[in-house]
Amino acid sequence: MPAGPEAGRAALYVCGITPYDATHLGHANTYVAFDLLGRAWRDAGLDVQYVQNVTDVDDPLLERATATGVDWIDLATSQIDLFRADMEALSVIPPTRYLGVVEAVDLVSAAVRDLEAAGAAYRVAGVDGGPDGDVYYPVRTADGGAEGFGSVSGYDAATMARFSAERGGDPDRPGKRDPLDPLLWRVERAGEPAWEAGDLGRGRPGWHIECTAIALEHLGMPVDVQGGGSDLVFPHHEMGAAHAHALRPRSRPYAHVYAHSGMVALDGEKMSKSKGNLVLVSRLRAAGVDPAVVRLAIVSHHWRADWEWTDEVLATAQRRFDTWSRAVALPSGPAADAVLAGVRSALADDLDAPAAVAVVDDWAATALAGDHTGDHAGGGSGPVVEGAPDLVRRTVGALLGVALPRV
């Protein structure tokens, strides 16, 4: 992660959820990671402009709605509300702008028309009785320079093909120029939601173009950090960058940094909606787990690392939370200026939250090692400072987003 952009402004775009089965710990891990970045930037005095989308119309959502007999709008709305409640509980600062695809259809369709006008889109004839006119982006026409197609992921052709097939692509669609070409606009099918889009006809957006159109409209180009989970490296971020370069060829790059958070596993497998091996934040909350403990469990892992959720991870976070809470409840304790400096330094070093957690651990252990209610410092820690525990509490809350109880 960069230490911070210039000119006092930081532009962050993080790809949002498709609103069904929200919010599992994989989601939480990603949005807490980028919340840490925003907090570090704000602490450094930057004006953070943070945009996030929500894919509130897409095949997986429509398929889940059909399978459960729930109207797709009702399903999306309920899951978006749940996601927002979970994010608030986890002390994730809301984006400056949070925009659903349904709200941005006109914006996205205009971008598709612009790509078509620039020769960076083509239409495919219908198959199996389907309608003509689905619009695709031709990846092989993307230029091959430093920001050419493939530069975001660095993957070879075989890896791209595998991930495209696994992550929402349609490589076997007849009529495409290249199996990797992503869908820009899906023309209307019976029983599916659709919007009027001028020359494109009635239909709905493809997946990747939505983020590009929203980011360009509300942040401009280049974005300082384009973020998301590591499963978005390809095809989502690769395709999004290609779309942006075609739409704004004189404003490269699309993003200065592509940052991808690690995956969270359960029982040895990546936590995912398709597998159903999910730990939901809302269920942890309903079971009486303090959301601050869940957040502390997350920030105890490096944001780029893959890790596994276990009962012991939660228990360790609870013990750490209890220890920190006891320490900050003291009226005085070891000087805390070094804690603030240490947490800041750790976050400036690739958002090393585990190192920041270790700084607080050390201070808490020292604070609890002796009686800091008198005139001496326990454990040979130096002079007792009245109010030092409150500075630690405020540091932990402001920079790590972990809300420790007030005395």
CSV table of C-alpha atoms in Angstrom, one decimal:
chain,number,residue,atom,x,y,z
A,1,MET,CA,0.0,0.0,0.0
A,2,PRO,CA,1.2,3.5,-0.7
A,3,ALA,CA,2.1,5.9,2.1
A,4,GLY,CA,-0.4,8.3,0.6
A,5,PRO,CA,-1.1,10.3,-2.6
A,6,GLU,CA,0.0,13.8,-3.2
A,7,ALA,CA,-2.0,17.1,-3.3
A,8,GLY,CA,-3.9,16.2,-0.1
A,9,ARG,CA,-6.5,14.0,-1.8
A,10,ALA,CA,-6.7,10.2,-1.9
A,11,ALA,CA,-9.0,8.4,-4.3
A,12,LEU,CA,-10.0,4.8,-3.3
A,13,TYR,CA,-12.3,2.5,-5.2
A,14,VAL,CA,-13.2,-0.9,-3.6
A,15,CYS,CA,-15.4,-3.3,-5.4
A,16,GLY,CA,-18.6,-4.1,-3.5
A,17,ILE,CA,-20.8,-7.1,-2.9
A,18,THR,CA,-23.3,-8.9,-4.9
A,19,PRO,CA,-26.1,-8.8,-2.3
A,20,TYR,CA,-26.9,-12.3,-1.3
A,21,ASP,CA,-25.5,-14.2,1.6
A,22,ALA,CA,-24.0,-11.0,3.1
A,23,THR,CA,-21.9,-10.4,5.1
A,24,HIS,CA,-19.5,-13.3,5.5
A,25,LEU,CA,-16.0,-13.0,7.0
A,26,GLY,CA,-14.4,-12.9,3.6
A,27,HIS,CA,-16.3,-9.7,2.9
A,28,ALA,CA,-15.5,-8.4,6.3
A,29,ASN,CA,-11.8,-9.1,5.9
A,30,THR,CA,-11.7,-7.0,2.6
A,31,TYR,CA,-13.7,-4.0,3.8
A,32,VAL,CA,-11.9,-3.8,7.2
A,33,ALA,CA,-8.6,-3.9,5.3
A,34,PHE,CA,-9.5,-0.9,3.2
A,35,ASP,CA,-11.0,0.8,6.1
A,36,LEU,CA,-7.6,0.6,7.8
A,37,LEU,CA,-6.1,2.3,4.7
A,38,GLY,CA,-8.7,5.1,4.8
A,39,ARG,CA,-8.0,5.6,8.5
A,40,ALA,CA,-4.3,5.8,8.0
A,41,TRP,CA,-4.8,8.3,5.2
A,42,ARG,CA,-7.1,10.5,7.2
A,43,ASP,CA,-4.7,10.4,10.1
A,44,ALA,CA,-2.1,11.7,7.7
A,45,GLY,CA,-4.4,14.6,6.8
A,46,LEU,CA,-5.6,13.5,3.5
A,47,ASP,CA,-9.1,14.1,2.1
A,48,VAL,CA,-10.2,10.5,1.3
A,49,GLN,CA,-12.7,10.1,-1.5
A,50,TYR,CA,-13.9,6.5,-1.2
A,51,VAL,CA,-16.3,5.0,-3.7
A,52,GLN,CA,-17.8,1.5,-3.6
A,53,ASN,CA,-20.4,-0.1,-5.8
A,54,VAL,CA,-23.0,-2.8,-5.0
A,55,THR,CA,-23.8,-5.3,-7.8
A,56,ASP,CA,-27.5,-5.2,-7.2
A,57,VAL,CA,-28.5,-6.8,-10.5
A,58,ASP,CA,-26.5,-9.8,-11.9
A,59,ASP,CA,-26.9,-13.4,-12.7
A,60,PRO,CA,-26.0,-14.9,-9.3
A,61,LEU,CA,-28.4,-12.6,-7.5
A,62,LEU,CA,-31.2,-13.4,-10.0
A,63,GLU,CA,-30.5,-17.1,-9.7
A,64,ARG,CA,-30.7,-17.0,-5.9
A,65,ALA,CA,-33.9,-15.0,-6.1
A,66,THR,CA,-35.5,-17.6,-8.4
A,67,ALA,CA,-34.3,-20.5,-6.3
A,68,THR,CA,-35.7,-19.0,-3.1
A,69,GLY,CA,-38.9,-17.6,-4.6
A,70,VAL,CA,-38.0,-14.1,-3.4
A,71,ASP,CA,-38.3,-11.0,-5.6
A,72,TRP,CA,-34.8,-10.0,-6.7
A,73,ILE,CA,-35.3,-6.4,-5.6
A,74,ASP,CA,-36.5,-7.5,-2.2
A,75,LEU,CA,-33.5,-9.9,-1.9
A,76,ALA,CA,-31.0,-7.3,-2.9
A,77,THR,CA,-32.5,-4.6,-0.6
A,78,SER,CA,-32.6,-6.9,2.4
A,79,GLN,CA,-29.0,-8.0,1.9
A,80,ILE,CA,-27.7,-4.5,1.3
A,81,ASP,CA,-29.4,-3.4,4.5
A,82,LEU,CA,-27.8,-6.3,6.4
A,83,PHE,CA,-24.4,-5.6,4.9
A,84,ARG,CA,-24.5,-1.9,5.9
A,85,ALA,CA,-25.6,-2.9,9.4
A,86,ASP,CA,-22.7,-5.3,9.7
A,87,MET,CA,-20.2,-2.7,8.4
A,88,GLU,CA,-21.5,-0.2,10.9
A,89,ALA,CA,-21.1,-2.8,13.7
A,90,LEU,CA,-17.5,-3.5,12.6
A,91,SER,CA,-16.7,0.2,12.7
A,92,VAL,CA,-16.1,0.4,9.0
A,93,ILE,CA,-16.3,4.1,7.9
A,94,PRO,CA,-18.9,4.3,5.1
A,95,PRO,CA,-17.7,5.2,1.6
A,96,THR,CA,-18.1,8.8,0.4
A,97,ARG,CA,-20.4,7.4,-2.3
A,98,TYR,CA,-22.1,4.0,-2.3
A,99,LEU,CA,-23.8,3.3,-5.6
A,100,GLY,CA,-25.8,0.4,-6.9
A,101,VAL,CA,-25.8,-0.7,-10.5
A,102,VAL,CA,-29.5,-0.1,-10.7
A,103,GLU,CA,-28.8,3.5,-9.8
A,104,ALA,CA,-26.0,3.7,-12.4
A,105,VAL,CA,-27.6,2.0,-15.4
A,106,ASP,CA,-27.6,5.2,-17.5
A,107,LEU,CA,-23.9,5.9,-16.5
A,108,VAL,CA,-22.9,2.3,-17.4
A,109,SER,CA,-24.8,2.2,-20.7
A,110,ALA,CA,-23.3,5.5,-21.8
A,111,ALA,CA,-19.8,4.0,-21.2
A,112,VAL,CA,-20.7,1.0,-23.3
A,113,ARG,CA,-21.9,3.2,-26.1
A,114,ASP,CA,-18.6,5.2,-25.9
A,115,LEU,CA,-16.6,2.0,-26.1
A,116,GLU,CA,-18.7,1.0,-29.2
A,117,ALA,CA,-18.1,4.3,-30.8
A,118,ALA,CA,-14.3,4.0,-30.1
A,119,GLY,CA,-14.3,0.6,-31.8
A,120,ALA,CA,-13.7,-1.2,-28.5
A,121,ALA,CA,-17.0,-3.2,-28.5
A,122,TYR,CA,-18.8,-5.5,-30.8
A,123,ARG,CA,-22.2,-7.2,-30.9
A,124,VAL,CA,-22.9,-10.9,-31.0
A,125,ALA,CA,-25.7,-12.7,-32.7
A,126,GLY,CA,-28.2,-14.6,-30.5
A,127,VAL,CA,-27.9,-18.3,-30.0
A,128,ASP,CA,-30.5,-21.0,-29.2
A,129,GLY,CA,-33.3,-18.6,-30.0
A,130,GLY,CA,-31.9,-15.8,-27.9
A,131,PRO,CA,-32.0,-12.2,-29.0
A,132,ASP,CA,-29.3,-10.6,-31.0
A,133,GLY,CA,-27.2,-7.7,-29.7
A,134,ASP,CA,-25.2,-8.7,-26.6
A,135,VAL,CA,-22.2,-6.4,-26.5
A,136,TYR,CA,-18.6,-7.6,-25.8
A,137,TYR,CA,-15.3,-6.0,-25.2
A,138,PRO,CA,-12.5,-7.4,-27.5
A,139,VAL,CA,-9.5,-8.0,-25.2
A,140,ARG,CA,-7.1,-8.7,-28.1
A,141,THR,CA,-7.5,-5.1,-29.4
A,142,ALA,CA,-6.2,-3.7,-26.1
A,143,ASP,CA,-2.8,-2.2,-26.7
A,144,GLY,CA,0.2,-4.2,-25.4
A,145,GLY,CA,2.1,-1.4,-23.6
A,146,ALA,CA,2.8,-1.1,-19.9
A,147,GLU,CA,-0.9,-0.8,-19.2
A,148,GLY,CA,-1.9,-3.3,-21.8
A,149,PHE,CA,-4.2,-6.2,-21.3
A,150,GLY,CA,-2.6,-8.7,-18.8
A,151,SER,CA,-0.5,-6.2,-17.0
A,152,VAL,CA,-2.8,-6.0,-13.9
A,153,SER,CA,-2.7,-9.7,-13.1
A,154,GLY,CA,0.5,-10.8,-14.9
A,155,TYR,CA,-1.2,-14.2,-15.6
A,156,ASP,CA,-0.5,-16.4,-18.5
A,157,ALA,CA,-3.1,-17.3,-21.1
A,158,ALA,CA,-4.0,-20.7,-19.5
A,159,THR,CA,-4.5,-19.1,-16.0
A,160,MET,CA,-6.6,-16.3,-17.5
A,161,ALA,CA,-8.8,-18.9,-19.3
A,162,ARG,CA,-9.3,-20.9,-16.1
A,163,PHE,CA,-10.2,-18.0,-14.0
A,164,SER,CA,-12.5,-16.5,-16.6
A,165,ALA,CA,-14.5,-19.7,-16.7
A,166,GLU,CA,-14.6,-20.0,-12.9
A,167,ARG,CA,-15.4,-16.3,-12.2
A,168,GLY,CA,-18.3,-15.3,-14.2
A,169,GLY,CA,-17.0,-15.4,-17.8
A,170,ASP,CA,-18.7,-17.2,-20.7
A,171,PRO,CA,-15.8,-18.6,-22.7
A,172,ASP,CA,-17.9,-21.0,-24.7
A,173,ARG,CA,-20.3,-18.3,-26.0
A,174,PRO,CA,-20.6,-18.7,-29.8
A,175,GLY,CA,-19.7,-15.7,-31.8
A,176,LYS,CA,-17.2,-14.2,-29.5
A,177,ARG,CA,-13.9,-13.1,-31.0
A,178,ASP,CA,-11.9,-14.4,-28.1
A,179,PRO,CA,-13.1,-16.7,-25.2
A,180,LEU,CA,-11.9,-14.1,-22.7
A,181,ASP,CA,-13.9,-11.2,-24.1
A,182,PRO,CA,-16.2,-9.9,-21.3
A,183,LEU,CA,-19.8,-9.0,-21.6
A,184,LEU,CA,-20.5,-5.3,-21.6
A,185,TRP,CA,-24.3,-5.2,-22.2
A,186,ARG,CA,-26.8,-8.1,-22.0
A,187,VAL,CA,-29.8,-7.5,-24.1
A,188,GLU,CA,-33.2,-8.2,-22.6
A,189,ARG,CA,-34.4,-11.8,-22.0
A,190,ALA,CA,-37.9,-12.8,-21.0
A,191,GLY,CA,-38.4,-12.6,-17.3
A,192,GLU,CA,-35.2,-10.7,-16.6
A,193,PRO,CA,-34.9,-7.0,-15.4
A,194,ALA,CA,-34.0,-4.6,-18.2
A,195,TRP,CA,-33.5,-0.9,-18.8
A,196,GLU,CA,-33.8,1.2,-21.9
A,197,ALA,CA,-30.3,2.2,-23.2
A,198,GLY,CA,-30.8,4.0,-26.6
A,199,ASP,CA,-28.9,2.3,-29.4
A,200,LEU,CA,-28.0,-0.6,-27.2
A,201,GLY,CA,-31.6,-1.6,-26.8
A,202,ARG,CA,-33.2,-2.7,-23.5
A,203,GLY,CA,-31.0,-4.8,-21.3
A,204,ARG,CA,-28.6,-4.7,-18.3
A,205,PRO,CA,-24.9,-4.1,-17.7
A,206,GLY,CA,-22.2,-6.7,-17.7
A,207,TRP,CA,-20.2,-7.1,-14.5
A,208,HIS,CA,-16.8,-5.4,-15.1
A,209,ILE,CA,-17.9,-2.3,-16.9
A,210,GLU,CA,-20.1,-1.2,-13.9
A,211,CYS,CA,-17.1,-0.6,-11.6
A,212,THR,CA,-15.1,1.2,-14.3
A,213,ALA,CA,-18.0,3.5,-15.2
A,214,ILE,CA,-18.8,4.4,-11.6
A,215,ALA,CA,-15.1,5.0,-10.7
A,216,LEU,CA,-14.5,7.2,-13.7
A,217,GLU,CA,-17.6,9.3,-13.0
A,218,HIS,CA,-17.0,9.8,-9.3
A,219,LEU,CA,-13.2,9.6,-8.8
A,220,GLY,CA,-11.7,10.3,-12.2
A,221,MET,CA,-8.6,8.7,-13.5
A,222,PRO,CA,-6.1,7.7,-12.2
A,223,VAL,CA,-7.5,6.2,-9.0
A,224,ASP,CA,-4.9,6.0,-6.3
A,225,VAL,CA,-5.9,2.5,-5.1
A,226,GLN,CA,-8.2,0.0,-6.7
A,227,GLY,CA,-9.1,-2.5,-4.1
A,228,GLY,CA,-10.9,-5.8,-3.6
A,229,GLY,CA,-10.3,-9.4,-2.7
A,230,SER,CA,-7.5,-11.4,-4.4
A,231,ASP,CA,-10.2,-13.3,-6.3
A,232,LEU,CA,-10.9,-10.1,-8.2
A,233,VAL,CA,-7.4,-9.8,-9.7
A,234,PHE,CA,-8.7,-11.6,-12.8
A,235,PRO,CA,-10.9,-11.1,-14.6
A,236,HIS,CA,-12.6,-8.3,-12.7
A,237,HIS,CA,-9.7,-5.8,-12.2
A,238,GLU,CA,-8.0,-6.8,-15.4
A,239,MET,CA,-11.1,-6.2,-17.4
A,240,GLY,CA,-12.0,-3.0,-15.5
A,241,ALA,CA,-8.6,-1.5,-16.3
A,242,ALA,CA,-8.8,-2.4,-19.9
A,243,HIS,CA,-12.2,-0.7,-20.2
A,244,ALA,CA,-10.9,2.4,-18.5
A,245,HIS,CA,-7.9,2.6,-20.8
A,246,ALA,CA,-10.1,2.4,-23.8
A,247,LEU,CA,-12.5,5.0,-22.4
A,248,ARG,CA,-9.7,7.4,-21.3
A,249,PRO,CA,-6.7,6.6,-23.5
A,250,ARG,CA,-4.9,9.9,-22.5
A,251,SER,CA,-5.4,9.5,-18.7
A,252,ARG,CA,-3.3,6.4,-17.9
A,253,PRO,CA,-3.0,4.5,-15.7
A,254,TYR,CA,-6.4,3.6,-14.4
A,255,ALA,CA,-5.0,3.0,-10.9
A,256,HIS,CA,-1.6,3.7,-9.4
A,257,VAL,CA,-2.0,0.6,-7.1
A,258,TYR,CA,-4.1,-2.5,-7.4
A,259,ALA,CA,-4.4,-3.9,-3.8
A,260,HIS,CA,-5.9,-7.3,-3.1
A,261,SER,CA,-6.8,-8.6,0.3
A,262,GLY,CA,-6.3,-12.2,1.3
A,263,MET,CA,-8.9,-14.9,1.4
A,264,VAL,CA,-10.5,-16.3,4.6
A,265,ALA,CA,-10.9,-20.1,4.8
A,266,LEU,CA,-13.1,-22.3,6.9
A,267,ASP,CA,-12.3,-26.0,7.5
A,268,GLY,CA,-9.5,-25.8,5.0
A,269,GLU,CA,-11.4,-24.3,2.1
A,270,LYS,CA,-11.8,-20.7,1.0
A,271,MET,CA,-15.0,-19.2,2.4
A,272,SER,CA,-17.3,-18.7,-0.6
A,273,LYS,CA,-21.0,-18.3,-1.4
A,274,SER,CA,-20.8,-21.1,-4.0
A,275,LYS,CA,-19.5,-23.6,-1.5
A,276,GLY,CA,-21.8,-22.4,1.3
A,277,ASN,CA,-19.0,-22.6,3.9
A,278,LEU,CA,-19.7,-19.2,5.3
A,279,VAL,CA,-19.4,-17.6,8.7
A,280,LEU,CA,-21.7,-14.6,8.7
A,281,VAL,CA,-21.0,-11.5,10.7
A,282,SER,CA,-24.7,-11.2,11.5
A,283,ARG,CA,-24.8,-14.7,13.0
A,284,LEU,CA,-21.8,-14.0,15.2
A,285,ARG,CA,-23.5,-10.8,16.3
A,286,ALA,CA,-26.8,-12.6,17.0
A,287,ALA,CA,-24.8,-15.2,19.1
A,288,GLY,CA,-23.6,-12.4,21.3
A,289,VAL,CA,-20.1,-11.9,19.9
A,290,ASP,CA,-18.9,-8.3,20.3
A,291,PRO,CA,-18.3,-6.9,16.7
A,292,ALA,CA,-15.1,-5.2,18.1
A,293,VAL,CA,-13.8,-8.7,18.9
A,294,VAL,CA,-14.5,-9.8,15.3
A,295,ARG,CA,-12.7,-6.8,14.0
A,296,LEU,CA,-9.8,-7.4,16.3
A,297,ALA,CA,-9.6,-11.0,15.0
A,298,ILE,CA,-9.4,-9.7,11.5
A,299,VAL,CA,-6.8,-7.0,12.0
A,300,SER,CA,-4.6,-9.5,13.8
A,301,HIS,CA,-3.9,-10.9,10.3
A,302,HIS,CA,-2.0,-9.1,7.6
A,303,TRP,CA,-4.4,-7.7,5.0
A,304,ARG,CA,-2.7,-9.5,2.1
A,305,ALA,CA,-2.5,-12.9,3.9
A,306,ASP,CA,-4.8,-15.8,3.4
A,307,TRP,CA,-5.9,-17.2,6.8
A,308,GLU,CA,-8.4,-19.5,8.4
A,309,TRP,CA,-11.2,-18.7,10.7
A,310,THR,CA,-11.4,-21.1,13.7
A,311,ASP,CA,-12.9,-21.1,17.2
A,312,GLU,CA,-9.4,-20.5,18.5
A,313,VAL,CA,-9.0,-17.3,16.3
A,314,LEU,CA,-12.1,-15.9,17.9
A,315,ALA,CA,-11.1,-17.0,21.4
A,316,THR,CA,-7.6,-15.4,21.0
A,317,ALA,CA,-9.3,-12.2,19.8
A,318,GLN,CA,-11.6,-12.2,22.8
A,319,ARG,CA,-8.7,-12.7,25.3
A,320,ARG,CA,-6.8,-9.9,23.6
A,321,PHE,CA,-9.8,-7.6,23.7
A,322,ASP,CA,-10.4,-8.3,27.4
A,323,THR,CA,-6.7,-7.7,28.2
A,324,TRP,CA,-6.7,-4.4,26.3
A,325,SER,CA,-10.0,-3.4,27.9
A,326,ARG,CA,-8.5,-4.0,31.4
A,327,ALA,CA,-5.4,-2.0,30.6
A,328,VAL,CA,-7.2,1.1,29.2
A,329,ALA,CA,-9.5,1.1,32.2
A,330,LEU,CA,-6.6,2.1,34.4
A,331,PRO,CA,-6.4,5.7,35.4
A,332,SER,CA,-2.7,5.9,34.6
A,333,GLY,CA,-0.1,3.7,33.0
A,334,PRO,CA,3.1,3.7,31.0
A,335,ALA,CA,3.6,6.6,28.6
A,336,ALA,CA,1.6,6.0,25.5
A,337,ASP,CA,3.1,8.4,23.0
A,338,ALA,CA,5.3,5.5,21.7
A,339,VAL,CA,2.1,3.4,21.2
A,340,LEU,CA,0.6,6.1,18.9
A,341,ALA,CA,3.9,6.4,17.0
A,342,GLY,CA,4.3,2.6,16.8
A,343,VAL,CA,0.8,2.0,15.5
A,344,ARG,CA,1.2,4.8,12.9
A,345,SER,CA,4.6,3.4,11.8
A,346,ALA,CA,3.2,-0.1,11.5
A,347,LEU,CA,0.2,1.0,9.3
A,348,ALA,CA,2.5,3.1,7.2
A,349,ASP,CA,4.5,-0.1,6.4
A,350,ASP,CA,2.1,-1.9,4.1
A,351,LEU,CA,-0.8,-1.6,6.6
A,352,ASP,CA,1.0,-4.0,8.9
A,353,ALA,CA,-1.9,-4.2,11.4
A,354,PRO,CA,-0.5,-7.3,13.2
A,355,ALA,CA,2.6,-5.2,14.0
A,356,ALA,CA,0.4,-2.5,15.3
A,357,VAL,CA,-1.5,-5.0,17.4
A,358,ALA,CA,1.8,-6.2,18.9
A,359,VAL,CA,2.6,-2.6,19.9
A,360,VAL,CA,-0.6,-2.5,21.9
A,361,ASP,CA,-0.1,-5.9,23.3
A,362,ASP,CA,3.3,-4.9,24.7
A,363,TRP,CA,1.9,-1.7,26.3
A,364,ALA,CA,-1.1,-3.6,27.8
A,365,ALA,CA,1.2,-6.3,29.3
A,366,THR,CA,3.4,-3.6,30.9
A,367,ALA,CA,0.4,-1.6,32.1
A,368,LEU,CA,-1.1,-4.7,33.8
A,369,ALA,CA,2.2,-5.9,35.2
A,370,GLY,CA,2.1,-3.6,38.2
A,371,ASP,CA,-0.2,-1.3,40.1
A,372,HIS,CA,-0.5,1.9,38.1
A,373,THR,CA,-2.9,3.5,40.5
A,374,GLY,CA,0.0,4.8,42.6
A,375,ASP,CA,3.1,6.8,42.1
A,376,HIS,CA,5.3,4.1,40.5
A,377,ALA,CA,5.5,2.2,37.3
A,378,GLY,CA,5.1,-1.5,37.3
A,379,GLY,CA,7.6,-3.7,35.6
A,380,GLY,CA,10.3,-1.0,35.5
A,381,SER,CA,8.4,0.7,32.6
A,382,GLY,CA,9.3,4.2,33.5
A,383,PRO,CA,7.1,7.0,34.9
A,384,VAL,CA,3.4,6.6,35.3
A,385,VAL,CA,1.4,9.0,33.1
A,386,GLU,CA,-2.1,9.9,34.1
A,387,GLY,CA,-4.4,9.5,31.1
A,388,ALA,CA,-2.0,7.4,29.1
A,389,PRO,CA,-4.5,4.5,29.0
A,390,ASP,CA,-7.1,6.8,27.4
A,391,LEU,CA,-4.6,7.8,24.7
A,392,VAL,CA,-4.1,4.1,23.9
A,393,ARG,CA,-7.9,3.5,23.8
A,394,ARG,CA,-8.3,6.4,21.4
A,395,THR,CA,-5.4,5.3,19.3
A,396,VAL,CA,-6.8,1.8,19.0
A,397,GLY,CA,-10.3,3.2,18.1
A,398,ALA,CA,-9.1,5.7,15.6
A,399,LEU,CA,-6.4,3.8,13.7
A,400,LEU,CA,-7.4,0.1,14.2
A,401,GLY,CA,-11.1,0.7,14.4
A,402,VAL,CA,-11.4,-1.4,17.5
A,403,ALA,CA,-13.8,0.2,20.0
A,404,LEU,CA,-12.6,-0.5,23.5
A,405,PRO,CA,-15.0,0.4,26.4
A,406,ARG,CA,-14.7,3.7,28.0
A,407,VAL,CA,-14.2,3.8,31.8
